[in-house]
Amino acid sequence: MVIVAASVETLDPAFLNAFRNGTLTREQAEAAFPHDRAASIFFLLQLSAAIAPETSTPAHGPHTPSGSVPPYAKPAAKRRRKKRGAQPGHPGKSRPIPAIIDAQQSHQLSSCPCCNGPLVQTGRRRVRLVEDIPENLKSQVTEHTLHRDWCPQCQKQVEPKVPDALPQCTLGNRTVALTAWLHYGVGTTTSQIVDVFNHHLKLAISAGGLTEMWHRLATVLLPWYEQIHGQCLDAGVLHGDETGWRVEGRTSWLWCFCTPDATYYMIGNSRGHPALERFFVDAFRGVLVTDFWKAYDAIGRTKQKCWPHLLRELKEIDEGSQGTGDWPEFAKRLRRIYGEAIRLESRRDTLPANTFRQRLAMLHKRMCDLSAAEWANLHTRRLAKRLRAYGADWLTFVEFEGVPSSNNLAERTIRPAVMMRKASYGNQSTAGAETRAVLMSIYRTLKQRGLDPLEVTVEALRTYIRTATLPPLPEKAKSTG
């Protein structure tokens, strides 16, 4: 007997929807499932064909890292509506004209390059500026003669300190600071730095020597790291995020806590409360903006959950095959609440205080009603449960000025660390992870504050060598506009 596969449309649509949404009742199952063996096999083949598009590829939710999704499973990028670059009418940008001319050259033809005939000089000329790296770019070796003199009062010999290099170090502060910034600030690998210095700058260094110097630099700059920690704890609005990391081949976690002008990275083997207790050494009184990771729930009193995370999940369900039943109504109402919250937030300073509070209370009531309603769709019930779990954390951005509705700042700040992870595969030791957290935090913070990481670090090292005290981490650079 040959069984010809029939279309999946022969299955009862109501049965299929209940099967997909997890709401199948015993009565529906008994009514749909045949008792004859051959018919049962045919029924199962039909059911398998009906759900195959949903189970043929792994499910990737909105919280799945992009690197964990295989390239063939990623959707094609949408075509841009506008061309890349500046749009018509925008002022153009070019490199600034150098303020100092270091050398001059004059060029004049002796004959026509086309016919090789004689030329008549016209006296006309034009100037072209070319800025380049000199050919003899190399390191400079300085011999420091230290005079040892006798102190009768202290009864010992004393000598001056060399402010351009750390004690017992043959590499100058500028080289140490530059290589550390290239590695921890830009993400250049250690082998690439070694190649550039050995072959192009003619400065012989080794990977082991650089690593040792970076450890020493992190030890010296540790007070800056602690200063950043304190500034993050004192922030009115703090963003948090975390991502996987590898230390000695074992799974660890990199945490990122940031404000618009400070970033604190922390690497440890915990993704739960022990890691947060290590960071939140004091009670946090500001607003913590995060995604839906449960470990953040015990921190602070006021929070803001990331709306774009939720909206992306709505979009994925809309585009899939599980947005059936009462899902469209739920998604529509939730998007309307968010849209009205955005509009109310933009009018916070123009509306009368009583009117603003009344409208905010109405939004809270609509969120509460949406989460407490009886829903049939599996995803609707799941997201309604999430709305109930976080309650007022959804509309904090409407109530308080300066609180965003998204955790975009933390996601953008943690991204450079993710790019470095792809190049370095993590850290080979715990000491290396600690050095990375310290220097990566410092260089990211300096960039946020518009400061030159090389000059700031070198000057701080000179002060530290002379006085044995590290100066405070500089604040934002003063605007010259």
Short mmCIF file of C-alpha atoms in Angstrom, two decimals:
data_model
loop_
_atom_site.label_atom_id
_atom_site.label_comp_id
_atom_site.label_asym_id
_atom_site.label_seq_id
_atom_site.Cartn_x
_atom_site.Cartn_y
_atom_site.Cartn_z
CA MET A 1 0.00 0.00 0.00
CA VAL A 2 1.41 3.39 -0.98
CA ILE A 3 0.44 6.40 1.07
CA VAL A 4 0.48 9.64 -0.85
CA ALA A 5 1.37 12.64 1.31
CA ALA A 6 -1.45 15.11 1.43
CA SER A 7 -1.33 18.82 2.02
CA VAL A 8 -1.08 20.02 5.60
CA GLU A 9 -4.21 22.04 4.95
CA THR A 10 -6.23 18.84 5.58
CA LEU A 11 -5.49 19.26 9.29
CA ASP A 12 -8.02 21.21 11.31
CA PRO A 13 -6.68 24.83 11.60
CA ALA A 14 -8.06 25.11 15.15
CA PHE A 15 -6.18 21.95 16.14
CA LEU A 16 -2.94 23.27 14.57
CA ASN A 17 -3.19 26.63 16.36
CA ALA A 18 -3.86 24.96 19.70
CA PHE A 19 -0.96 22.55 19.12
CA ARG A 20 1.46 25.39 18.28
CA ASN A 21 0.35 27.64 21.15
CA GLY A 22 0.41 24.93 23.80
CA THR A 23 -3.34 25.20 24.49
CA LEU A 24 -4.38 21.80 23.10
CA THR A 25 -7.09 20.14 25.20
CA ARG A 26 -7.60 16.43 25.71
CA GLU A 27 -10.89 16.57 23.85
CA GLN A 28 -9.22 18.20 20.80
CA ALA A 29 -6.48 15.59 20.80
CA GLU A 30 -8.93 12.66 21.01
CA ALA A 31 -11.09 14.13 18.25
CA ALA A 32 -8.18 14.76 15.87
CA PHE A 33 -6.01 11.67 16.39
CA PRO A 34 -7.18 8.63 14.35
CA HIS A 35 -7.32 5.13 15.88
CA ASP A 36 -6.25 3.23 12.76
CA ARG A 37 -2.45 2.64 12.62
CA ALA A 38 -2.00 3.64 8.95
CA ALA A 39 -4.16 6.70 9.43
CA SER A 40 -2.19 7.61 12.57
CA ILE A 41 1.09 7.45 10.65
CA PHE A 42 -0.37 9.64 7.92
CA PHE A 43 -1.64 12.09 10.57
CA LEU A 44 1.80 12.36 12.17
CA LEU A 45 3.41 12.96 8.77
CA GLN A 46 0.96 15.78 8.17
CA LEU A 47 1.63 17.27 11.61
CA SER A 48 5.39 17.08 11.07
CA ALA A 49 5.09 18.89 7.74
CA ALA A 50 2.92 21.59 9.33
CA ILE A 51 5.40 22.47 12.07
CA ALA A 52 8.60 21.83 10.06
CA PRO A 53 9.22 25.53 9.21
CA GLU A 54 9.29 26.30 12.93
CA THR A 55 11.60 23.46 14.00
CA SER A 56 13.90 23.02 11.01
CA THR A 57 16.26 25.76 12.21
CA PRO A 58 17.28 26.60 15.76
CA ALA A 59 15.24 29.28 17.47
CA HIS A 60 17.11 32.53 17.98
CA GLY A 61 15.43 35.00 20.27
CA PRO A 62 16.00 38.75 20.57
CA HIS A 63 18.54 38.16 23.35
CA THR A 64 20.69 35.76 21.33
CA PRO A 65 24.10 37.34 20.58
CA SER A 66 24.66 38.02 16.90
CA GLY A 67 27.83 35.94 16.96
CA SER A 68 25.84 32.89 18.13
CA VAL A 69 23.56 32.98 15.10
CA PRO A 70 25.01 31.19 12.05
CA PRO A 71 25.32 33.38 8.94
CA TYR A 72 22.83 31.31 6.97
CA ALA A 73 20.18 31.87 9.66
CA LYS A 74 20.47 35.67 9.64
CA PRO A 75 17.94 37.58 7.54
CA ALA A 76 19.13 39.57 4.57
CA ALA A 77 19.88 43.19 5.32
CA LYS A 78 17.26 45.67 4.19
CA ARG A 79 18.19 48.06 1.42
CA ARG A 80 19.06 51.54 2.60
CA ARG A 81 16.66 54.27 1.58
CA LYS A 82 19.45 56.82 1.41
CA LYS A 83 22.92 56.62 -0.03
CA ARG A 84 25.78 56.29 2.42
CA GLY A 85 27.67 59.39 3.47
CA ALA A 86 26.58 62.99 3.77
CA GLN A 87 23.29 63.85 2.12
CA PRO A 88 22.92 66.63 -0.48
CA GLY A 89 23.04 70.04 1.13
CA HIS A 90 25.21 69.01 4.07
CA PRO A 91 28.50 70.93 4.46
CA GLY A 92 31.52 68.97 3.36
CA LYS A 93 34.35 67.91 5.66
CA SER A 94 38.07 67.73 4.96
CA ARG A 95 41.33 67.43 6.85
CA PRO A 96 42.46 70.66 8.53
CA ILE A 97 45.33 72.57 6.95
CA PRO A 98 48.59 71.93 8.87
CA ALA A 99 49.66 74.92 10.94
CA ILE A 100 53.40 74.26 10.53
CA ILE A 101 55.32 73.56 7.31
CA ASP A 102 58.36 71.40 8.15
CA ALA A 103 59.94 71.23 4.67
CA GLN A 104 59.51 72.79 1.24
CA GLN A 105 60.18 71.43 -2.23
CA SER A 106 59.87 73.09 -5.64
CA HIS A 107 58.90 71.16 -8.77
CA GLN A 108 59.22 72.45 -12.36
CA LEU A 109 59.23 70.62 -15.69
CA SER A 110 62.13 71.05 -18.10
CA SER A 111 60.05 69.98 -21.12
CA CYS A 112 56.46 69.19 -22.07
CA PRO A 113 55.48 65.71 -20.79
CA CYS A 114 53.25 65.21 -23.88
CA CYS A 115 55.46 66.22 -26.83
CA ASN A 116 58.82 66.70 -25.08
CA GLY A 117 59.00 70.23 -26.51
CA PRO A 118 60.41 73.36 -24.79
CA LEU A 119 58.29 75.24 -22.24
CA VAL A 120 57.71 79.00 -21.79
CA GLN A 121 57.70 80.00 -18.12
CA THR A 122 54.52 81.84 -17.10
CA GLY A 123 55.27 82.55 -13.46
CA ARG A 124 52.04 80.84 -12.43
CA ARG A 125 52.18 78.29 -9.65
CA ARG A 126 50.04 76.39 -7.13
CA VAL A 127 50.81 74.96 -3.72
CA ARG A 128 50.02 71.43 -2.63
CA LEU A 129 50.44 70.23 0.98
CA VAL A 130 51.38 66.60 1.68
CA GLU A 131 51.49 65.29 5.24
CA ASP A 132 53.35 62.00 5.76
CA ILE A 133 55.37 60.01 8.28
CA PRO A 134 59.13 60.57 7.94
CA GLU A 135 61.26 57.80 6.51
CA ASN A 136 63.66 57.70 9.47
CA LEU A 137 60.93 56.98 12.00
CA LYS A 138 62.69 55.12 14.82
CA SER A 139 63.00 54.99 18.56
CA GLN A 140 65.26 57.36 20.50
CA VAL A 141 67.67 56.01 23.11
CA THR A 142 68.50 58.41 25.96
CA GLU A 143 71.33 57.80 28.40
CA HIS A 144 70.47 59.15 31.86
CA THR A 145 73.38 59.82 34.18
CA LEU A 146 72.20 59.75 37.79
CA HIS A 147 74.49 61.48 40.27
CA ARG A 148 74.55 59.76 43.64
CA ASP A 149 75.23 62.16 46.49
CA TRP A 150 75.58 61.68 50.22
CA CYS A 151 73.00 63.03 52.69
CA PRO A 152 74.68 63.62 56.09
CA GLN A 153 71.31 63.96 57.81
CA CYS A 154 69.80 60.71 56.44
CA GLN A 155 73.19 58.98 56.43
CA LYS A 156 72.66 57.45 52.97
CA GLN A 157 73.26 57.99 49.29
CA VAL A 158 70.47 59.59 47.26
CA GLU A 159 69.94 60.01 43.55
CA PRO A 160 67.32 61.74 41.34
CA LYS A 161 64.50 59.82 39.69
CA VAL A 162 64.02 59.52 35.93
CA PRO A 163 60.46 60.69 35.25
CA ASP A 164 60.37 59.23 31.72
CA ALA A 165 60.37 55.54 32.73
CA LEU A 166 59.16 53.38 35.58
CA PRO A 167 61.85 52.03 37.94
CA GLN A 168 63.95 49.20 36.48
CA CYS A 169 62.23 49.56 33.12
CA THR A 170 64.14 49.94 29.85
CA LEU A 171 61.06 51.07 27.91
CA GLY A 172 59.92 54.67 28.25
CA ASN A 173 56.52 55.72 29.55
CA ARG A 174 55.39 56.81 26.10
CA THR A 175 56.05 53.37 24.62
CA VAL A 176 54.30 51.61 27.50
CA ALA A 177 51.29 53.96 27.31
CA LEU A 178 51.05 53.76 23.53
CA THR A 179 51.17 49.96 23.39
CA ALA A 180 48.66 49.65 26.25
CA TRP A 181 46.27 52.02 24.51
CA LEU A 182 46.63 50.12 21.22
CA HIS A 183 45.83 46.84 22.97
CA TYR A 184 43.20 47.79 25.55
CA GLY A 185 41.80 50.94 23.97
CA VAL A 186 41.78 50.09 20.27
CA GLY A 187 41.84 46.29 20.34
CA THR A 188 45.07 45.64 18.42
CA THR A 189 46.46 42.20 19.21
CA THR A 190 49.76 41.77 21.05
CA SER A 191 51.41 40.09 18.04
CA GLN A 192 50.40 42.96 15.77
CA ILE A 193 51.87 45.52 18.18
CA VAL A 194 55.10 43.54 18.37
CA ASP A 195 55.31 43.40 14.55
CA VAL A 196 54.75 47.15 14.16
CA PHE A 197 57.35 48.12 16.75
CA ASN A 198 59.95 45.56 15.71
CA HIS A 199 59.73 46.06 11.94
CA HIS A 200 58.45 49.60 11.37
CA LEU A 201 59.51 51.56 14.44
CA LYS A 202 62.79 49.63 14.89
CA LEU A 203 62.12 49.19 18.61
CA ALA A 204 62.80 45.64 19.77
CA ILE A 205 60.06 44.39 22.11
CA SER A 206 58.59 40.99 22.95
CA ALA A 207 55.07 39.85 23.77
CA GLY A 208 56.13 38.71 27.24
CA GLY A 209 57.90 41.97 28.00
CA LEU A 210 54.87 44.00 26.90
CA THR A 211 52.51 41.92 28.99
CA GLU A 212 54.67 42.39 32.08
CA MET A 213 54.78 46.16 31.51
CA TRP A 214 51.01 46.29 31.09
CA HIS A 215 50.58 44.53 34.43
CA ARG A 216 52.82 47.15 36.07
CA LEU A 217 50.90 49.98 34.37
CA ALA A 218 47.58 48.60 35.61
CA THR A 219 48.95 48.45 39.15
CA VAL A 220 50.03 52.10 38.98
CA LEU A 221 46.72 53.26 37.47
CA LEU A 222 44.56 51.19 39.84
CA PRO A 223 43.43 54.33 41.79
CA TRP A 224 41.88 55.62 38.56
CA TYR A 225 39.96 52.36 38.20
CA GLU A 226 38.66 52.73 41.76
CA GLN A 227 37.77 56.36 41.05
CA ILE A 228 35.69 55.28 38.05
CA HIS A 229 34.00 52.69 40.27
CA GLY A 230 32.99 55.36 42.77
CA GLN A 231 31.73 57.72 40.06
CA CYS A 232 29.52 54.98 38.62
CA LEU A 233 28.07 54.18 42.04
CA ASP A 234 27.31 57.89 42.59
CA ALA A 235 25.66 58.32 39.17
CA GLY A 236 22.05 59.36 38.95
CA VAL A 237 21.51 57.04 35.96
CA LEU A 238 23.65 53.91 35.51
CA HIS A 239 23.53 51.45 32.61
CA GLY A 240 24.49 47.80 33.02
CA ASP A 241 25.11 44.89 30.68
CA GLU A 242 27.13 41.66 30.60
CA THR A 243 28.58 39.25 28.06
CA GLY A 244 30.47 35.99 28.03
CA TRP A 245 34.25 35.90 28.44
CA ARG A 246 36.98 33.26 28.64
CA VAL A 247 39.66 33.15 31.34
CA GLU A 248 42.16 30.27 31.26
CA GLY A 249 39.83 28.48 28.86
CA ARG A 250 36.90 28.59 31.29
CA THR A 251 33.64 30.45 30.87
CA SER A 252 33.57 33.75 32.70
CA TRP A 253 31.64 37.00 32.35
CA LEU A 254 32.53 40.57 31.51
CA TRP A 255 30.30 43.15 33.18
CA CYS A 256 29.94 46.70 31.95
CA PHE A 257 28.55 49.56 34.04
CA CYS A 258 28.61 52.96 32.41
CA THR A 259 27.43 56.55 32.34
CA PRO A 260 27.91 59.06 29.52
CA ASP A 261 31.38 59.96 30.88
CA ALA A 262 32.58 56.85 32.75
CA THR A 263 32.85 53.11 32.04
CA TYR A 264 33.71 50.36 34.50
CA TYR A 265 34.49 46.87 33.19
CA MET A 266 34.70 43.89 35.51
CA ILE A 267 35.62 40.28 34.68
CA GLY A 268 34.65 37.37 36.93
CA ASN A 269 33.36 33.81 36.91
CA SER A 270 29.84 34.71 38.06
CA ARG A 271 26.85 36.03 36.17
CA GLY A 272 24.70 36.34 39.27
CA HIS A 273 24.54 38.07 42.62
CA PRO A 274 28.20 37.50 43.65
CA ALA A 275 29.38 39.63 40.72
CA LEU A 276 26.85 42.38 41.45
CA GLU A 277 27.76 42.38 45.14
CA ARG A 278 31.36 42.86 44.09
CA PHE A 279 30.41 46.00 42.15
CA PHE A 280 27.61 47.44 44.29
CA VAL A 281 29.64 47.68 47.51
CA ASP A 282 27.36 50.52 48.65
CA ALA A 283 23.62 51.00 48.27
CA PHE A 284 22.80 52.35 44.83
CA ARG A 285 20.39 55.27 44.95
CA GLY A 286 20.17 56.14 41.26
CA VAL A 287 18.23 54.61 38.36
CA LEU A 288 19.62 51.35 36.98
CA VAL A 289 18.90 50.80 33.27
CA THR A 290 19.24 47.16 32.16
CA ASP A 291 17.76 44.38 30.11
CA PHE A 292 15.68 41.57 31.66
CA TRP A 293 18.47 39.56 33.30
CA LYS A 294 17.06 38.54 36.70
CA ALA A 295 20.26 39.24 38.66
CA TYR A 296 19.69 43.00 38.29
CA ASP A 297 16.31 42.85 40.04
CA ALA A 298 17.79 42.95 43.54
CA ILE A 299 19.83 46.13 42.90
CA GLY A 300 18.45 49.51 43.91
CA ARG A 301 14.91 50.70 44.23
CA THR A 302 14.35 52.50 40.91
CA LYS A 303 14.99 50.81 37.57
CA GLN A 304 14.23 51.20 33.89
CA LYS A 305 13.88 48.13 31.69
CA CYS A 306 14.89 48.32 28.05
CA TRP A 307 11.93 48.89 25.75
CA PRO A 308 13.79 48.13 22.48
CA HIS A 309 14.52 44.62 23.78
CA LEU A 310 10.80 44.12 24.24
CA LEU A 311 9.85 45.74 20.92
CA ARG A 312 12.33 43.58 19.00
CA GLU A 313 10.73 40.52 20.54
CA LEU A 314 7.31 41.75 19.44
CA LYS A 315 8.62 42.18 15.91
CA GLU A 316 10.12 38.68 15.81
CA ILE A 317 6.85 37.12 16.90
CA ASP A 318 4.93 39.23 14.38
CA GLU A 319 7.19 38.01 11.57
CA GLY A 320 7.04 34.37 12.70
CA SER A 321 4.22 31.90 12.57
CA GLN A 322 3.24 32.06 16.24
CA GLY A 323 1.61 35.48 16.32
CA THR A 324 -1.90 34.02 16.19
CA GLY A 325 -5.01 34.23 18.30
CA ASP A 326 -5.03 37.20 20.64
CA TRP A 327 -1.40 38.09 19.95
CA PRO A 328 -2.13 40.95 17.47
CA GLU A 329 -4.38 42.69 20.01
CA PHE A 330 -1.78 42.38 22.78
CA ALA A 331 1.08 43.65 20.60
CA LYS A 332 -1.00 46.55 19.28
CA ARG A 333 -2.01 47.72 22.76
CA LEU A 334 1.54 47.44 24.08
CA ARG A 335 2.98 49.46 21.18
CA ARG A 336 0.34 52.13 21.71
CA ILE A 337 1.30 52.43 25.38
CA TYR A 338 4.95 52.88 24.44
CA GLY A 339 4.13 55.49 21.79
CA GLU A 340 2.02 57.51 24.21
CA ALA A 341 4.73 57.18 26.88
CA ILE A 342 7.28 58.67 24.45
CA ARG A 343 4.95 61.56 23.67
CA LEU A 344 4.21 62.18 27.33
CA GLU A 345 7.94 62.13 28.15
CA SER A 346 8.59 64.78 25.50
CA ARG A 347 5.95 67.05 27.10
CA ARG A 348 7.12 66.61 30.70
CA ASP A 349 8.21 70.25 31.01
CA THR A 350 5.25 71.80 29.18
CA LEU A 351 2.28 70.04 30.76
CA PRO A 352 0.87 71.14 34.13
CA ALA A 353 2.16 68.94 36.94
CA ASN A 354 -1.29 67.56 37.80
CA THR A 355 -2.07 66.75 34.16
CA PHE A 356 1.28 65.03 33.75
CA ARG A 357 0.78 62.88 36.87
CA GLN A 358 -2.74 61.93 35.80
CA ARG A 359 -1.62 60.82 32.36
CA LEU A 360 1.32 58.90 33.81
CA ALA A 361 -1.01 57.14 36.26
CA MET A 362 -3.30 56.25 33.35
CA LEU A 363 -0.36 54.68 31.46
CA HIS A 364 0.51 52.63 34.55
CA LYS A 365 -3.10 51.46 34.79
CA ARG A 366 -3.15 50.44 31.12
CA MET A 367 0.07 48.48 31.59
CA CYS A 368 -1.43 46.79 34.64
CA ASP A 369 -4.65 45.94 32.81
CA LEU A 370 -2.70 44.57 29.84
CA SER A 371 -0.58 42.32 32.04
CA ALA A 372 -3.47 41.09 34.19
CA ALA A 373 -5.83 40.18 31.34
CA GLU A 374 -6.48 36.54 30.38
CA TRP A 375 -4.58 35.66 27.22
CA ALA A 376 -4.60 32.43 25.21
CA ASN A 377 -1.50 32.75 23.02
CA LEU A 378 1.64 31.26 24.58
CA HIS A 379 3.84 34.27 23.79
CA THR A 380 1.15 36.69 24.93
CA ARG A 381 0.98 35.01 28.33
CA ARG A 382 4.78 34.96 28.59
CA LEU A 383 5.19 38.68 27.86
CA ALA A 384 2.22 39.59 30.04
CA LYS A 385 4.01 37.81 32.88
CA ARG A 386 7.10 39.92 32.17
CA LEU A 387 5.02 43.10 32.30
CA ARG A 388 3.69 42.05 35.72
CA ALA A 389 7.16 41.15 37.00
CA TYR A 390 8.66 44.58 36.35
CA GLY A 391 5.63 46.74 37.06
CA ALA A 392 6.61 50.40 37.31
CA ASP A 393 10.09 49.77 35.87
CA TRP A 394 8.71 50.27 32.37
CA LEU A 395 7.75 53.94 32.72
CA THR A 396 10.56 55.32 34.86
CA PHE A 397 11.91 57.21 31.82
CA VAL A 398 8.66 59.15 31.63
CA GLU A 399 8.75 60.17 35.28
CA PHE A 400 12.42 61.16 35.67
CA GLU A 401 14.40 63.48 33.43
CA GLY A 402 17.61 62.07 31.97
CA VAL A 403 16.49 58.44 32.11
CA PRO A 404 16.36 56.81 28.64
CA SER A 405 13.86 54.16 27.62
CA SER A 406 16.61 51.89 26.28
CA ASN A 407 19.86 50.34 27.45
CA ASN A 408 21.59 51.38 24.25
CA LEU A 409 24.48 53.11 26.03
CA ALA A 410 25.60 49.91 27.79
CA GLU A 411 25.22 47.86 24.60
CA ARG A 412 27.35 50.32 22.61
CA THR A 413 29.91 50.52 25.40
CA ILE A 414 30.28 46.78 25.77
CA ARG A 415 30.63 46.27 22.02
CA PRO A 416 34.35 47.29 21.85
CA ALA A 417 35.08 44.65 24.48
CA VAL A 418 33.20 42.07 22.40
CA MET A 419 35.31 42.97 19.36
CA MET A 420 38.47 42.57 21.45
CA ARG A 421 37.21 39.19 22.64
CA LYS A 422 36.94 38.01 19.06
CA ALA A 423 40.58 38.95 18.45
CA SER A 424 42.10 37.75 21.72
CA TYR A 425 39.72 34.90 22.70
CA GLY A 426 39.64 36.20 26.26
CA ASN A 427 42.51 36.04 28.75
CA GLN A 428 45.01 33.31 29.55
CA SER A 429 45.26 34.15 33.27
CA THR A 430 43.35 35.78 36.08
CA ALA A 431 46.02 38.48 36.34
CA GLY A 432 45.57 39.21 32.64
CA ALA A 433 41.80 39.54 33.11
CA GLU A 434 42.28 41.99 35.98
CA THR A 435 44.75 44.07 33.95
CA ARG A 436 42.34 44.11 31.03
CA ALA A 437 39.45 45.28 33.19
CA VAL A 438 41.53 48.11 34.68
CA LEU A 439 43.12 49.45 31.49
CA MET A 440 40.07 48.92 29.30
CA SER A 441 37.94 50.89 31.79
CA ILE A 442 40.46 53.74 31.95
CA TYR A 443 40.92 54.11 28.19
CA ARG A 444 37.19 53.88 27.48
CA THR A 445 36.53 56.55 30.12
CA LEU A 446 39.23 58.83 28.70
CA LYS A 447 37.66 58.50 25.26
CA GLN A 448 34.22 59.36 26.64
CA ARG A 449 35.69 62.49 28.22
CA GLY A 450 37.40 63.62 25.01
CA LEU A 451 40.92 63.32 26.46
CA ASP A 452 44.13 62.20 24.75
CA PRO A 453 44.84 58.79 26.33
CA LEU A 454 48.55 58.88 25.48
CA GLU A 455 49.31 62.35 26.84
CA VAL A 456 47.14 61.91 29.94
CA THR A 457 48.76 58.57 30.81
CA VAL A 458 52.33 59.77 30.21
CA GLU A 459 51.86 62.91 32.31
CA ALA A 460 50.27 60.89 35.11
CA LEU A 461 53.22 58.47 35.11
CA ARG A 462 55.69 61.35 35.29
CA THR A 463 53.84 62.76 38.31
CA TYR A 464 53.67 59.34 39.94
CA ILE A 465 57.42 58.76 39.52
CA ARG A 466 58.31 62.17 40.94
CA THR A 467 55.86 62.22 43.87
CA ALA A 468 54.90 58.53 44.40
CA THR A 469 51.27 59.68 44.13
CA LEU A 470 48.97 59.30 41.12
CA PRO A 471 46.99 62.46 40.26
CA PRO A 472 43.18 62.18 40.05
CA LEU A 473 41.64 60.98 36.80
CA PRO A 474 40.91 64.11 34.71
CA GLU A 475 37.35 65.17 34.10
CA LYS A 476 35.93 66.06 30.69
CA ALA A 477 38.08 68.09 28.32
CA LYS A 478 37.13 71.76 28.16
CA SER A 479 35.34 72.76 25.00
CA THR A 480 37.25 75.10 22.71
CA GLY A 481 34.13 76.25 20.90
#
